[in-house]
Short mmCIF file of C-alpha atoms in Angstrom, two decimals:
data_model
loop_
_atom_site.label_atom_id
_atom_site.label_comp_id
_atom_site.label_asym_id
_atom_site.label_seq_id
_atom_site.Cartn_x
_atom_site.Cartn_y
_atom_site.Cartn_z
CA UNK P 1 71.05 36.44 105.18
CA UNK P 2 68.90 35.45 102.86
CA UNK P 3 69.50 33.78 99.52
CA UNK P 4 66.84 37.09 97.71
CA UNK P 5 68.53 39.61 99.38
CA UNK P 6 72.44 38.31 98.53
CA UNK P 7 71.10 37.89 94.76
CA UNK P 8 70.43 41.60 95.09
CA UNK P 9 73.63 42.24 96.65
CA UNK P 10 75.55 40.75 94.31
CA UNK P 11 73.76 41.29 90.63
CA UNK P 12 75.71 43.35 88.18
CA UNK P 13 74.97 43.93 84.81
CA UNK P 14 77.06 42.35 82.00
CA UNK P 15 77.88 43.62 78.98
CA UNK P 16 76.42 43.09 75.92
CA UNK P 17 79.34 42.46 73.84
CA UNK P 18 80.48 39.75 76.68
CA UNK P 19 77.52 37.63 76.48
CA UNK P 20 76.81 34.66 74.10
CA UNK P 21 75.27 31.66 73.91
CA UNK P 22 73.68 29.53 75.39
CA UNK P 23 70.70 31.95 76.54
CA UNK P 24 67.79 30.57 78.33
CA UNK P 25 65.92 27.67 76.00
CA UNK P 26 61.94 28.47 75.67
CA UNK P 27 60.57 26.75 79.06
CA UNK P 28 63.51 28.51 80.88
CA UNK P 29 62.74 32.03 79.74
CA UNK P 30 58.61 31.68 80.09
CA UNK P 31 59.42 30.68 83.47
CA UNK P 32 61.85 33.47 83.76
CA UNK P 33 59.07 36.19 82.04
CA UNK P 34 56.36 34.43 84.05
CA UNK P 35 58.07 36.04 87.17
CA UNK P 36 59.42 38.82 85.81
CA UNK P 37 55.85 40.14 84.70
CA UNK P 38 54.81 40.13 88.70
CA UNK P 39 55.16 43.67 89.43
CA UNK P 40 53.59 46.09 91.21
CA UNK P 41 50.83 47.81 88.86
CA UNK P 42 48.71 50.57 89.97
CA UNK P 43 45.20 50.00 88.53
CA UNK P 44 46.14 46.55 86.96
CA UNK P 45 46.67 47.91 83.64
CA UNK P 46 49.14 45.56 82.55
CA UNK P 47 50.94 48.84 80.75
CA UNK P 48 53.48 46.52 79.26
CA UNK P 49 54.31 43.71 76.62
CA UNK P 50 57.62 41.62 75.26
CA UNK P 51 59.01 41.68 72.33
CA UNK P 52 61.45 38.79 71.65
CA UNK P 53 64.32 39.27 69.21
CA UNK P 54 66.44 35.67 68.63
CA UNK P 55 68.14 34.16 65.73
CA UNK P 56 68.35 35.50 62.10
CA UNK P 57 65.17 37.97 63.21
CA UNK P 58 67.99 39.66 66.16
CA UNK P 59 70.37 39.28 63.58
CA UNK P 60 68.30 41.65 60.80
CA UNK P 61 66.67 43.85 63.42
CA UNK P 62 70.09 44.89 64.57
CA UNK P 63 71.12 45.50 60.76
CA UNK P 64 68.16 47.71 59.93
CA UNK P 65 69.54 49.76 63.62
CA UNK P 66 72.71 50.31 62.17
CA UNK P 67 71.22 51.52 58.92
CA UNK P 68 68.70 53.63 60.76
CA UNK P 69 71.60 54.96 62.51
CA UNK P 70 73.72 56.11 59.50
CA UNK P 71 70.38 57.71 57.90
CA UNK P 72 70.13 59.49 61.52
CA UNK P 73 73.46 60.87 61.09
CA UNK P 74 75.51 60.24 58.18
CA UNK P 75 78.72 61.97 59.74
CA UNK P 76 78.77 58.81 62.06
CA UNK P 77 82.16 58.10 62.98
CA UNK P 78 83.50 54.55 61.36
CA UNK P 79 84.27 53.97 65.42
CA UNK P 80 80.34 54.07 65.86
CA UNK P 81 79.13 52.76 62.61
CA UNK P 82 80.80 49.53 63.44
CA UNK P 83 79.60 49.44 67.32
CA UNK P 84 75.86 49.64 65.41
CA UNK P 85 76.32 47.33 62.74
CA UNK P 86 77.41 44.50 65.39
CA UNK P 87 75.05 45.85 68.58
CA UNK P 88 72.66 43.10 67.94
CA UNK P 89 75.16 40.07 66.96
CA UNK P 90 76.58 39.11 70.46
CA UNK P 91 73.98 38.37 72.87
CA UNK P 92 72.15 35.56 71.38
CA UNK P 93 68.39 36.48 72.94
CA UNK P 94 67.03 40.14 73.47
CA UNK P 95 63.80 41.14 75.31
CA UNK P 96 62.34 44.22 74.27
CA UNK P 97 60.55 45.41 76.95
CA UNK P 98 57.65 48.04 75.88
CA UNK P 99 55.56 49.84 78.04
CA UNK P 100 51.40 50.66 76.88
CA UNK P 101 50.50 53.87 78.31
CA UNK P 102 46.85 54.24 78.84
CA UNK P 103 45.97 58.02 79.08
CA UNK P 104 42.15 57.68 80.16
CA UNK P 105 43.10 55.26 82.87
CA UNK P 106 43.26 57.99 86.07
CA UNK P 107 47.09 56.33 86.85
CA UNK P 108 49.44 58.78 85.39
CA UNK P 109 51.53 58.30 82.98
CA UNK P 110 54.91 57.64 85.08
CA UNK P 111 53.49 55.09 87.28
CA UNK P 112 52.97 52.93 84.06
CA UNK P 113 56.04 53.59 82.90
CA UNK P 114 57.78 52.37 86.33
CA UNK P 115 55.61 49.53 86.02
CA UNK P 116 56.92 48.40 82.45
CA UNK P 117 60.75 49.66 84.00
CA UNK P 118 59.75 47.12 87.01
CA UNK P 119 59.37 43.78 84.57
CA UNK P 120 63.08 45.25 82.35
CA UNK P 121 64.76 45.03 85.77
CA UNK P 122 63.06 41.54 87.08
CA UNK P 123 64.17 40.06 83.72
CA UNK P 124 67.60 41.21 84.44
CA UNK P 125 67.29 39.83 88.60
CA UNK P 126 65.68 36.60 86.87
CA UNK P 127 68.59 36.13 84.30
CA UNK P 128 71.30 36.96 86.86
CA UNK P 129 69.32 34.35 89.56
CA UNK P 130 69.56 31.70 86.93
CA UNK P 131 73.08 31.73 86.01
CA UNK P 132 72.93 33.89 82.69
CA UNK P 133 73.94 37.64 82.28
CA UNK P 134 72.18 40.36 81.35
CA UNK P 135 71.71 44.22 80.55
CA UNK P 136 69.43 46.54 79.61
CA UNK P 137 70.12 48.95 77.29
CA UNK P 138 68.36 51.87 75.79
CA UNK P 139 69.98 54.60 73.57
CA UNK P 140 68.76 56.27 70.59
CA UNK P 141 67.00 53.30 69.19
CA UNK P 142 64.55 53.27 72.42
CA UNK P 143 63.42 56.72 71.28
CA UNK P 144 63.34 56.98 67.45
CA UNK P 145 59.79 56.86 65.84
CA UNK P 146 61.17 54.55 62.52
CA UNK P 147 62.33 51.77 64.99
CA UNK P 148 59.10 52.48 67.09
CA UNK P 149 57.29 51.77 63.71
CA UNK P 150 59.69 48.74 62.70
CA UNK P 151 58.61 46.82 65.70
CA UNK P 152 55.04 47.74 65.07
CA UNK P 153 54.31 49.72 68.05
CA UNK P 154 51.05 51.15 68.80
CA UNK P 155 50.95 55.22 69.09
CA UNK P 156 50.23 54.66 73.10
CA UNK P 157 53.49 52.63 73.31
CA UNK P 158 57.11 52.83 73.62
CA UNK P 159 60.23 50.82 74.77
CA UNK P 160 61.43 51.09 77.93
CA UNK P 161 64.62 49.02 77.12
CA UNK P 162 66.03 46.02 75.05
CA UNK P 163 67.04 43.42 77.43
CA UNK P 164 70.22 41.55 76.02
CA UNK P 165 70.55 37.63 77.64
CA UNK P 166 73.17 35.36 77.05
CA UNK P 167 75.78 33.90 79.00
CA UNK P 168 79.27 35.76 79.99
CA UNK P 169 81.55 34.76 78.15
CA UNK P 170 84.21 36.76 80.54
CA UNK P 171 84.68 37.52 83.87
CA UNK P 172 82.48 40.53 84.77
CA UNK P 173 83.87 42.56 87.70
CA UNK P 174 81.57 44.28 89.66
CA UNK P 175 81.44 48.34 89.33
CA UNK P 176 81.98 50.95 92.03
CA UNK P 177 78.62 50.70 94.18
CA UNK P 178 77.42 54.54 95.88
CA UNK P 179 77.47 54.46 99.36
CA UNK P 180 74.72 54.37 101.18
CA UNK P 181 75.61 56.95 103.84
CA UNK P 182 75.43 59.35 100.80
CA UNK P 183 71.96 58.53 99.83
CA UNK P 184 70.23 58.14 102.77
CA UNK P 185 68.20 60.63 104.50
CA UNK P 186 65.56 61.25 107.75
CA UNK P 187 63.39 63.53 107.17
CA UNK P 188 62.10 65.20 110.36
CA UNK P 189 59.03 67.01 111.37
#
């Protein structure tokens, strides 16, 4: 079999609050975002960009999250406070991944947004084929207009995920996996 197709086999995500350092250094993730922007793209809009969050700047983004978060609802559970306030303090390099939608382009609107979901995923395939782990996350954050405006997106953009890379700093089992049989259809004239 070969070695592409057992890397797909076997990729998992890892979570978040497993992952520390080291994450890839800077010639290791540009090589790693070099293939991970090669994705199919209707049009060749390039509806997509990167946003990387390392350091002291991952470190206050996350803290102005968990304050956004309280202000969002200030009934927030201590349980969930806390699970904001450290979000952003485990994972030692996070890709936001942000999809430009252009509306005057004739592609529509999901196939840009597929193509920006395309690059989140090959970052994850790219960190898992180098040895680190990785997961993409969304939540509220990847919806809410004040973080839209803290990372200085254009009205035409939003995220499509925040990538979290480090290395596992655990054991990450693999999850329950649907069964193809289930999935799988012929259709039939």
């Amino acid at each position: 079999m070969s070695n592409a197709l057992s890397l797909l086999q076997q990729r998992h995500s890892a979570p978040s609050r497993q992952l520390g350092e080291p994450a890839p250094d800077a010639a290791t993730l540009r090589a790693l975002l070099e293939a991970a922007i090669r994705v199919p793209d209707h049009g060749k809009l390039v509806p997509f960009r990167l946003i990387e969050l390392r350091g002291d700047d991952k470190l206050k983004f996350g803290a102005q999250l968990a304050e956004r978060a309280i202000r969002r609802d200030p009934n927030l559970p201590e349980s969930k406070r806390e699970k904001e306030r450290f979000r952003y303090t485990f994972a030692p390099l996070v890709i936001v991944v942000v999809a430009r939608l252009d509306d005057e382009a004739g592609i529509p609107e999901i196939e840009q947004k597929l193509c920006a979901g395309n690059v989140a995923y090959n970052i994850l395939l790219g960190a898992y084929a180098l040895g680190f782990g990785a997961q993409w996350l969304t939540g509220w954050a990847a919806y809410d207009p004040e973080v839209a405006s803290l990372l200085n997106l254009a009205k035409n953009e939003c995220v499509v995920g925040f990538v979290h890379i480090g290395t596992p700093q655990a054991e990450i089992p693999d999850r329950d996996r649907p069964a193809l049989d289930d999935l799988l259809s012929q259709w039939k004239a």
